C-alpha cells in the first residue's frame, strides 16, 4: 500500500471530438461501462493503491461531477485525515477563473499541494480508463532514481482522427525517455502516455512555479517536452486494458470491447474493484419476450424486446418488439415498443417513441444528446 | 437530547430453523432475497421511508453476518447524529446476564436503550417479513385513536386463519379479543407482528411480565392478552398490500417468485418507496451469445451463458453454456456449470453445481434416503457446497456437506 503519495487529478480537459457527450459535462463525468463515470476508474485505482488524499482540479461544467462524487464516501474518501478535495477555479487578481493551461491550473491549486503531507504526487488526467494500482510504478520510480515517471501503454493502431493530447515516448535501453512528442503527425513509437505521472511534490512545486513565472502554461508542452534532456524522465510500461476516450469513435469501440470476457475480467478485477455512486436500483428484469445476446446490462433495466451486442446502463426500459443492435444506452433511457436502433449512442434520459428507426454505422455511431426525445 | 416521537425496535434474533441450512451461519433477517437484498432491508427501508430515524436491531443468533451487513447503517441513511441504527445483543450486567428469552423479554432488556431516546411511542417489527408498508400512516391512526397499542392486521383466507394470531374487532377497529392460532377462527384479521405501543404503557406491562415466571415473555402469547385483559385501548390497523412471512423454504421461494409475475405482486420499482441495500461493488451483468432468458431477475456481477427461465440470480452468479435453470433461486456467487440442470431449487451462496449435474430431478430407488419435510418439492443446496459433475440431486433433498458423497451419478453415466 502507498502511504506517502497523494493523487492530483486534472479534470479540466475539453475535447470537442466527444461531441454531444460533453455538451453538458466534463470528460471526467462521461458515463462508461454500464454504471460508471470516467473518473471512477482513476479514483478507484488511486484508492486501491492505498492513497487517501486526492485532489480533483475542476474547471467548467463540473456540476455533474460534483453531483457524482458527493463527499467521496463511495470511494472511501470521506476522511477526517485527508480525503477528497474538490478544487474548483476561483477568481483572483492574476486569474480570471479560466485556466490558460495545466500549469495555470496547477499553480492555482498550489495551496492544496503545499498542505499535502505526502512526499510523492501521482498526477493524472481523467479521460483515460484503466484499472490498476500504482504500487509497482512508485517502486520503479524510486528504484530508478527518476525525476518523473510516466505510465505508458503500447498502442499498435494509429488513427489521426482519434488523436487528442497524444503523448509519445521514445526511450533508451535503460527506460529513460529521450524524446517526447505530442500529437505527432507520424508517431515514432507505439508507446503512448496513459496520462499518469509520478514525481516528488517538491519537484512539482518547482516546475509549476518556474513555468508560471516564465508565462508557460502547458505542463506537457512547456515543461515535460522542453526539459526531457535535463530531467530524468522514465517510462513505466502498463500492459493492461487502456481506453482513451478521445473521440466518439474511440468511446464507441472501447465500450464495445467490454463485451469481451478477458477485457471485463481485467477492467473489473475484483481484487481491486471500481467504485461508483450507488443508486439502489432493482435487479434487471427480463420479460416473457426478452431476447438478449452478447450484452452488458446494469441493474434497474426492464427488458421486453430484443437486444444484441449492446451496453445498457442503469434503469433502461426496452419495450416489446424493440430491436436494439450495437447500441450504448445510458441511464434511464426509454425505448418504446417496436423501435429499431442500430449503432446508436443514447445519452442519459433519451426517449425513443414507438416504432422509430435509427441507424448509424460502426465508423459513425449516431449520438442522441441527453434528455432528447425521438 | 431531543425527545423522539417514535422509534423502532426490530426483532432479528430468530434462528429461522425452518429455513434449514440457509441459516446455519446467519440469522434469518440476513438471508438474501430478491436478487440483491437481504430480508432485513425491507423493514429497514420501510422505517427510513416512513421517517423513522432510530432503529434498534435485536440480535442473538449468529449475529456476525448481520452485524457486518448493517455496519454504520449508511446504505439505509441510518447513520445519523441523533439516532441511527443500533445492533442490540444480549449483555451481562453486574453478575447477571440473560439471553433474550422471548420477544417481549428482548425489548424489556433494552429498556435503557429506549429510554435514552425517551420516545412517546415504540414500533415493534420483526425481521423476517417481506412487505412495503408506510408506518407513518399506521402511526397517525394510532395517534388519532389514542390507542395504547395498535396492531397491524392483514385479511388472510379464512381457511388459513388458524395458522395466525387472530384479532377480533368491533366496527371501529377496536380489538376485543385475541386468539393465538384458533381452531375455529371468528375472523380473518391476522396479526402481522407489527405493533405500536405507548412506551410508558408498554414499559409497565413488560415489567409485570418480567416478574411472571410462568410467562413465555412473548408479545403474542403474553403481553397482548395481558393488555387486553387489563382493558387497554387496543386498535387493529388494517393493512392491504403484499406481505409475506418468509420463515420457511417454500415461502422464501414463493416470495422470490412473486417478483417475477406480470405485473409483479411486489413492486420494487416504485421510486418513492425504494428498498435500500448494501450494494456489492460489481460491474453490470453479462449475457452471452447463446444466453436465453425470460421472466427472470438478474443482478450485477452475474454472467449468463446458458438458459434461465423464471428464476432469480443474485450477484456474481454464473450460469455456464448449456446449463438450464428453471424456477430457481441462485444465491450470491453460486456457479452452475456447463450442461447442468437446475429445477425448482435454491442454490446457496458460493455453491457449485458440477457439469451435467441434475438438481431437482425425479427421485428413483438408487437415490440416498432423505427427509423432505422442510422443503416439499423444492431442492436446497447449502452454501458453499460443491456438487460434483453428473451427480443427481432428487427433488426435495437438502444437500449439505455430509450429503455430497452419497449422491448418485445420473442414469446412463459412469
PDB file of C-alpha atoms in Angstrom, chain B residues 201-390:
ATOM      1  CA  UNK B 201     -47.847   1.740  28.959  1.00  0.00           C
ATOM      2  CA  UNK B 202     -45.724  -0.955  27.338  1.00  0.00           C
ATOM      3  CA  UNK B 203     -42.979  -0.498  29.902  1.00  0.00           C
ATOM      4  CA  UNK B 204     -45.427  -1.112  32.711  1.00  0.00           C
ATOM      5  CA  UNK B 205     -46.681  -4.344  31.152  1.00  0.00           C
ATOM      6  CA  UNK B 206     -43.173  -5.558  30.282  1.00  0.00           C
ATOM      7  CA  UNK B 207     -42.145  -5.001  33.865  1.00  0.00           C
ATOM      8  CA  UNK B 208     -45.079  -7.053  35.142  1.00  0.00           C
ATOM      9  CA  UNK B 209     -44.465  -9.734  32.551  1.00  0.00           C
ATOM     10  CA  UNK B 210     -40.827  -9.964  33.595  1.00  0.00           C
ATOM     11  CA  UNK B 211     -41.855 -10.792  37.159  1.00  0.00           C
ATOM     12  CA  UNK B 212     -44.127 -13.591  35.978  1.00  0.00           C
ATOM     13  CA  UNK B 213     -42.056 -16.782  35.833  1.00  0.00           C
ATOM     14  CA  UNK B 214     -44.723 -18.760  34.026  1.00  0.00           C
ATOM     15  CA  UNK B 215     -44.753 -16.300  31.116  1.00  0.00           C
ATOM     16  CA  UNK B 216     -43.059 -17.126  27.833  1.00  0.00           C
ATOM     17  CA  UNK B 217     -42.224 -13.413  27.582  1.00  0.00           C
ATOM     18  CA  UNK B 218     -43.770 -13.254  24.146  1.00  0.00           C
ATOM     19  CA  UNK B 219     -45.795 -10.370  22.701  1.00  0.00           C
ATOM     20  CA  UNK B 220     -48.436 -12.541  21.060  1.00  0.00           C
ATOM     21  CA  UNK B 221     -48.775 -15.099  23.823  1.00  0.00           C
ATOM     22  CA  UNK B 222     -48.400 -12.932  26.923  1.00  0.00           C
ATOM     23  CA  UNK B 223     -48.197  -9.176  26.597  1.00  0.00           C
ATOM     24  CA  UNK B 224     -51.083  -8.579  24.159  1.00  0.00           C
ATOM     25  CA  UNK B 225     -53.523 -10.820  26.125  1.00  0.00           C
ATOM     26  CA  UNK B 226     -52.442  -9.167  29.399  1.00  0.00           C
ATOM     27  CA  UNK B 227     -53.078  -5.702  27.985  1.00  0.00           C
ATOM     28  CA  UNK B 228     -56.464  -6.759  26.637  1.00  0.00           C
ATOM     29  CA  UNK B 229     -57.297  -8.270  29.994  1.00  0.00           C
ATOM     30  CA  UNK B 230     -56.411  -5.008  31.714  1.00  0.00           C
ATOM     31  CA  UNK B 231     -58.785  -3.100  29.458  1.00  0.00           C
ATOM     32  CA  UNK B 232     -56.215  -1.173  27.430  1.00  0.00           C
ATOM     33  CA  UNK B 233     -57.370   0.666  24.336  1.00  0.00           C
ATOM     34  CA  UNK B 234     -56.128  -1.591  21.550  1.00  0.00           C
ATOM     35  CA  UNK B 235     -56.746  -0.985  17.880  1.00  0.00           C
ATOM     36  CA  UNK B 236     -56.311  -3.070  14.769  1.00  0.00           C
ATOM     37  CA  UNK B 237     -54.805  -1.243  11.793  1.00  0.00           C
ATOM     38  CA  UNK B 238     -55.860  -2.881   8.552  1.00  0.00           C
ATOM     39  CA  UNK B 239     -53.072  -3.247   6.010  1.00  0.00           C
ATOM     40  CA  UNK B 240     -53.825  -4.292   2.490  1.00  0.00           C
ATOM     41  CA  UNK B 241     -50.860  -4.916   0.359  1.00  0.00           C
ATOM     42  CA  UNK B 242     -48.277  -7.547  -0.240  1.00  0.00           C
ATOM     43  CA  UNK B 243     -46.964  -9.182   2.937  1.00  0.00           C
ATOM     44  CA  UNK B 244     -45.153 -12.456   3.241  1.00  0.00           C
ATOM     45  CA  UNK B 245     -43.631 -14.270   6.158  1.00  0.00           C
ATOM     46  CA  UNK B 246     -40.545 -15.874   4.669  1.00  0.00           C
ATOM     47  CA  UNK B 247     -39.909 -18.197   7.571  1.00  0.00           C
ATOM     48  CA  UNK B 248     -39.959 -21.400   5.541  1.00  0.00           C
ATOM     49  CA  UNK B 249     -38.155 -22.676   2.476  1.00  0.00           C
ATOM     50  CA  UNK B 250     -41.318 -22.739   0.413  1.00  0.00           C
ATOM     51  CA  UNK B 251     -42.446 -19.255   1.440  1.00  0.00           C
ATOM     52  CA  UNK B 252     -38.974 -17.891   0.750  1.00  0.00           C
ATOM     53  CA  UNK B 253     -39.086 -19.475  -2.692  1.00  0.00           C
ATOM     54  CA  UNK B 254     -42.608 -18.196  -3.334  1.00  0.00           C
ATOM     55  CA  UNK B 255     -41.770 -14.664  -2.251  1.00  0.00           C
ATOM     56  CA  UNK B 256     -38.883 -14.585  -4.718  1.00  0.00           C
ATOM     57  CA  UNK B 257     -41.146 -15.896  -7.477  1.00  0.00           C
ATOM     58  CA  UNK B 258     -43.705 -13.193  -6.630  1.00  0.00           C
ATOM     59  CA  UNK B 259     -41.227 -10.682  -8.032  1.00  0.00           C
ATOM     60  CA  UNK B 260     -41.448 -12.318 -11.441  1.00  0.00           C
ATOM     61  CA  UNK B 261     -45.170 -12.160 -12.143  1.00  0.00           C
ATOM     62  CA  UNK B 262     -46.531  -9.624 -14.621  1.00  0.00           C
ATOM     63  CA  UNK B 263     -47.202  -7.208 -13.023  1.00  0.00           C
ATOM     64  CA  UNK B 264     -45.074  -8.208 -10.031  1.00  0.00           C
ATOM     65  CA  UNK B 265     -47.032  -8.956  -6.856  1.00  0.00           C
ATOM     66  CA  UNK B 266     -44.414  -6.973  -5.006  1.00  0.00           C
ATOM     67  CA  UNK B 267     -43.380  -3.868  -6.962  1.00  0.00           C
ATOM     68  CA  UNK B 268     -39.795  -2.893  -6.226  1.00  0.00           C
ATOM     69  CA  UNK B 269     -39.681  -0.269  -8.962  1.00  0.00           C
ATOM     70  CA  UNK B 270     -41.563   2.395  -7.008  1.00  0.00           C
ATOM     71  CA  UNK B 271     -39.192   5.387  -6.992  1.00  0.00           C
ATOM     72  CA  UNK B 272     -40.961   6.862  -3.957  1.00  0.00           C
ATOM     73  CA  UNK B 273     -40.547   3.714  -1.911  1.00  0.00           C
ATOM     74  CA  UNK B 274     -37.142   2.354  -2.738  1.00  0.00           C
ATOM     75  CA  UNK B 275     -35.776  -0.654  -0.958  1.00  0.00           C
ATOM     76  CA  UNK B 276     -32.223   0.141   0.054  1.00  0.00           C
ATOM     77  CA  UNK B 277     -29.489  -2.391   0.492  1.00  0.00           C
ATOM     78  CA  UNK B 278     -25.773  -2.577   0.829  1.00  0.00           C
ATOM     79  CA  UNK B 279     -24.634  -2.902  -2.749  1.00  0.00           C
ATOM     80  CA  UNK B 280     -21.896  -5.250  -3.752  1.00  0.00           C
ATOM     81  CA  UNK B 281     -19.218  -3.430  -5.766  1.00  0.00           C
ATOM     82  CA  UNK B 282     -19.780  -5.244  -9.039  1.00  0.00           C
ATOM     83  CA  UNK B 283     -19.875  -4.443 -12.741  1.00  0.00           C
ATOM     84  CA  UNK B 284     -23.123  -4.872 -14.720  1.00  0.00           C
ATOM     85  CA  UNK B 285     -24.112  -8.427 -15.604  1.00  0.00           C
ATOM     86  CA  UNK B 286     -23.228 -10.006 -18.918  1.00  0.00           C
ATOM     87  CA  UNK B 287     -25.467 -12.064 -21.181  1.00  0.00           C
ATOM     88  CA  UNK B 288     -23.539 -14.346 -23.518  1.00  0.00           C
ATOM     89  CA  UNK B 289     -24.024 -15.041 -27.214  1.00  0.00           C
ATOM     90  CA  UNK B 290     -26.185 -18.114 -26.585  1.00  0.00           C
ATOM     91  CA  UNK B 291     -27.941 -16.959 -23.466  1.00  0.00           C
ATOM     92  CA  UNK B 292     -31.684 -17.425 -23.198  1.00  0.00           C
ATOM     93  CA  UNK B 293     -33.656 -15.674 -20.566  1.00  0.00           C
ATOM     94  CA  UNK B 294     -37.243 -14.942 -19.703  1.00  0.00           C
ATOM     95  CA  UNK B 295     -39.280 -13.814 -16.708  1.00  0.00           C
ATOM     96  CA  UNK B 296     -36.177 -13.540 -14.582  1.00  0.00           C
ATOM     97  CA  UNK B 297     -34.284 -11.143 -12.412  1.00  0.00           C
ATOM     98  CA  UNK B 298     -30.552 -10.843 -12.773  1.00  0.00           C
ATOM     99  CA  UNK B 299     -28.213  -8.598 -10.874  1.00  0.00           C
ATOM    100  CA  UNK B 300     -24.777  -7.079 -11.146  1.00  0.00           C
ATOM    101  CA  UNK B 301     -21.698  -9.228 -11.338  1.00  0.00           C
ATOM    102  CA  UNK B 302     -23.530 -12.202 -12.883  1.00  0.00           C
ATOM    103  CA  UNK B 303     -22.746 -13.886 -16.160  1.00  0.00           C
ATOM    104  CA  UNK B 304     -25.268 -15.935 -18.086  1.00  0.00           C
ATOM    105  CA  UNK B 305     -24.217 -18.146 -20.993  1.00  0.00           C
ATOM    106  CA  UNK B 306     -26.923 -20.775 -20.661  1.00  0.00           C
ATOM    107  CA  UNK B 307     -30.657 -20.621 -20.218  1.00  0.00           C
ATOM    108  CA  UNK B 308     -32.513 -19.001 -17.315  1.00  0.00           C
ATOM    109  CA  UNK B 309     -36.272 -19.166 -17.051  1.00  0.00           C
ATOM    110  CA  UNK B 310     -38.477 -17.848 -14.228  1.00  0.00           C
ATOM    111  CA  UNK B 311     -35.594 -17.518 -11.796  1.00  0.00           C
ATOM    112  CA  UNK B 312     -33.751 -15.027  -9.626  1.00  0.00           C
ATOM    113  CA  UNK B 313     -29.967 -14.773  -9.963  1.00  0.00           C
ATOM    114  CA  UNK B 314     -28.062 -12.914  -7.243  1.00  0.00           C
ATOM    115  CA  UNK B 315     -24.774 -11.006  -7.525  1.00  0.00           C
ATOM    116  CA  UNK B 316     -21.882 -12.874  -9.176  1.00  0.00           C
ATOM    117  CA  UNK B 317     -23.962 -15.901 -10.087  1.00  0.00           C
ATOM    118  CA  UNK B 318     -22.558 -17.728 -13.098  1.00  0.00           C
ATOM    119  CA  UNK B 319     -24.677 -19.843 -15.434  1.00  0.00           C
ATOM    120  CA  UNK B 320     -22.399 -21.569 -17.928  1.00  0.00           C
ATOM    121  CA  UNK B 321     -23.080 -22.695 -21.519  1.00  0.00           C
ATOM    122  CA  UNK B 322     -25.928 -25.175 -21.951  1.00  0.00           C
ATOM    123  CA  UNK B 323     -26.823 -25.026 -18.294  1.00  0.00           C
ATOM    124  CA  UNK B 324     -30.576 -24.777 -17.733  1.00  0.00           C
ATOM    125  CA  UNK B 325     -32.056 -23.035 -14.719  1.00  0.00           C
ATOM    126  CA  UNK B 326     -35.828 -23.114 -14.198  1.00  0.00           C
ATOM    127  CA  UNK B 327     -37.957 -21.795 -11.326  1.00  0.00           C
ATOM    128  CA  UNK B 328     -34.925 -21.412  -9.118  1.00  0.00           C
ATOM    129  CA  UNK B 329     -33.051 -19.043  -6.859  1.00  0.00           C
ATOM    130  CA  UNK B 330     -29.314 -18.760  -7.419  1.00  0.00           C
ATOM    131  CA  UNK B 331     -27.767 -17.104  -4.362  1.00  0.00           C
ATOM    132  CA  UNK B 332     -24.692 -14.818  -4.493  1.00  0.00           C
ATOM    133  CA  UNK B 333     -21.595 -16.295  -6.074  1.00  0.00           C
ATOM    134  CA  UNK B 334     -23.119 -19.673  -6.951  1.00  0.00           C
ATOM    135  CA  UNK B 335     -21.882 -21.335 -10.142  1.00  0.00           C
ATOM    136  CA  UNK B 336     -23.956 -23.594 -12.387  1.00  0.00           C
ATOM    137  CA  UNK B 337     -21.520 -25.366 -14.649  1.00  0.00           C
ATOM    138  CA  UNK B 338     -21.805 -26.395 -18.260  1.00  0.00           C
ATOM    139  CA  UNK B 339     -24.762 -28.602 -19.102  1.00  0.00           C
ATOM    140  CA  UNK B 340     -26.148 -28.784 -15.568  1.00  0.00           C
ATOM    141  CA  UNK B 341     -29.895 -28.645 -14.972  1.00  0.00           C
ATOM    142  CA  UNK B 342     -31.474 -26.901 -12.004  1.00  0.00           C
ATOM    143  CA  UNK B 343     -35.210 -27.218 -11.471  1.00  0.00           C
ATOM    144  CA  UNK B 344     -37.163 -25.547  -8.685  1.00  0.00           C
ATOM    145  CA  UNK B 345     -34.220 -25.239  -6.352  1.00  0.00           C
ATOM    146  CA  UNK B 346     -32.452 -22.842  -4.068  1.00  0.00           C
ATOM    147  CA  UNK B 347     -28.712 -22.893  -4.676  1.00  0.00           C
ATOM    148  CA  UNK B 348     -26.898 -21.438  -1.651  1.00  0.00           C
ATOM    149  CA  UNK B 349     -24.209 -18.769  -1.571  1.00  0.00           C
ATOM    150  CA  UNK B 350     -20.976 -19.847  -3.223  1.00  0.00           C
ATOM    151  CA  UNK B 351     -22.289 -23.330  -4.047  1.00  0.00           C
ATOM    152  CA  UNK B 352     -21.074 -25.029  -7.221  1.00  0.00           C
ATOM    153  CA  UNK B 353     -23.208 -27.332  -9.345  1.00  0.00           C
ATOM    154  CA  UNK B 354     -20.875 -29.518 -11.429  1.00  0.00           C
ATOM    155  CA  UNK B 355     -21.009 -30.111 -15.170  1.00  0.00           C
ATOM    156  CA  UNK B 356     -24.026 -32.075 -16.291  1.00  0.00           C
ATOM    157  CA  UNK B 357     -25.359 -32.429 -12.747  1.00  0.00           C
ATOM    158  CA  UNK B 358     -29.096 -32.521 -12.262  1.00  0.00           C
ATOM    159  CA  UNK B 359     -30.685 -30.680  -9.356  1.00  0.00           C
ATOM    160  CA  UNK B 360     -34.316 -31.310  -8.537  1.00  0.00           C
ATOM    161  CA  UNK B 361     -34.771 -34.380 -10.698  1.00  0.00           C
ATOM    162  CA  UNK B 362     -37.431 -37.062 -10.282  1.00  0.00           C
ATOM    163  CA  UNK B 363     -36.415 -39.368  -7.429  1.00  0.00           C
ATOM    164  CA  UNK B 364     -35.647 -43.033  -8.093  1.00  0.00           C
ATOM    165  CA  UNK B 365     -34.713 -46.055  -5.952  1.00  0.00           C
ATOM    166  CA  UNK B 366     -30.969 -45.585  -6.250  1.00  0.00           C
ATOM    167  CA  UNK B 367     -31.079 -42.180  -4.567  1.00  0.00           C
ATOM    168  CA  UNK B 368     -29.967 -41.962  -0.950  1.00  0.00           C
ATOM    169  CA  UNK B 369     -32.736 -41.659   1.596  1.00  0.00           C
ATOM    170  CA  UNK B 370     -33.626 -38.225   2.773  1.00  0.00           C
ATOM    171  CA  UNK B 371     -36.246 -36.285   4.648  1.00  0.00           C
ATOM    172  CA  UNK B 372     -38.221 -33.694   2.651  1.00  0.00           C
ATOM    173  CA  UNK B 373     -40.415 -32.287   5.385  1.00  0.00           C
ATOM    174  CA  UNK B 374     -38.699 -28.899   5.399  1.00  0.00           C
ATOM    175  CA  UNK B 375     -38.616 -28.356   1.676  1.00  0.00           C
ATOM    176  CA  UNK B 376     -41.545 -30.119  -0.004  1.00  0.00           C
ATOM    177  CA  UNK B 377     -40.692 -30.256  -3.704  1.00  0.00           C
ATOM    178  CA  UNK B 378     -38.024 -27.550  -3.506  1.00  0.00           C
ATOM    179  CA  UNK B 379     -34.446 -28.751  -3.610  1.00  0.00           C
ATOM    180  CA  UNK B 380     -31.916 -26.971  -1.475  1.00  0.00           C
ATOM    181  CA  UNK B 381     -28.151 -26.895  -1.957  1.00  0.00           C
ATOM    182  CA  UNK B 382     -26.377 -25.424   1.081  1.00  0.00           C
ATOM    183  CA  UNK B 383     -23.976 -22.537   0.998  1.00  0.00           C
ATOM    184  CA  UNK B 384     -20.508 -23.368  -0.358  1.00  0.00           C
ATOM    185  CA  UNK B 385     -21.362 -26.995  -1.149  1.00  0.00           C
ATOM    186  CA  UNK B 386     -19.795 -28.414  -4.271  1.00  0.00           C
ATOM    187  CA  UNK B 387     -21.819 -30.939  -6.265  1.00  0.00           C
ATOM    188  CA  UNK B 388     -19.531 -32.923  -8.499  1.00  0.00           C
ATOM    189  CA  UNK B 389     -20.096 -33.476 -12.210  1.00  0.00           C
ATOM    190  CA  UNK B 390     -23.039 -35.565 -13.400  1.00  0.00           C
TER     191      UNK B 390
END
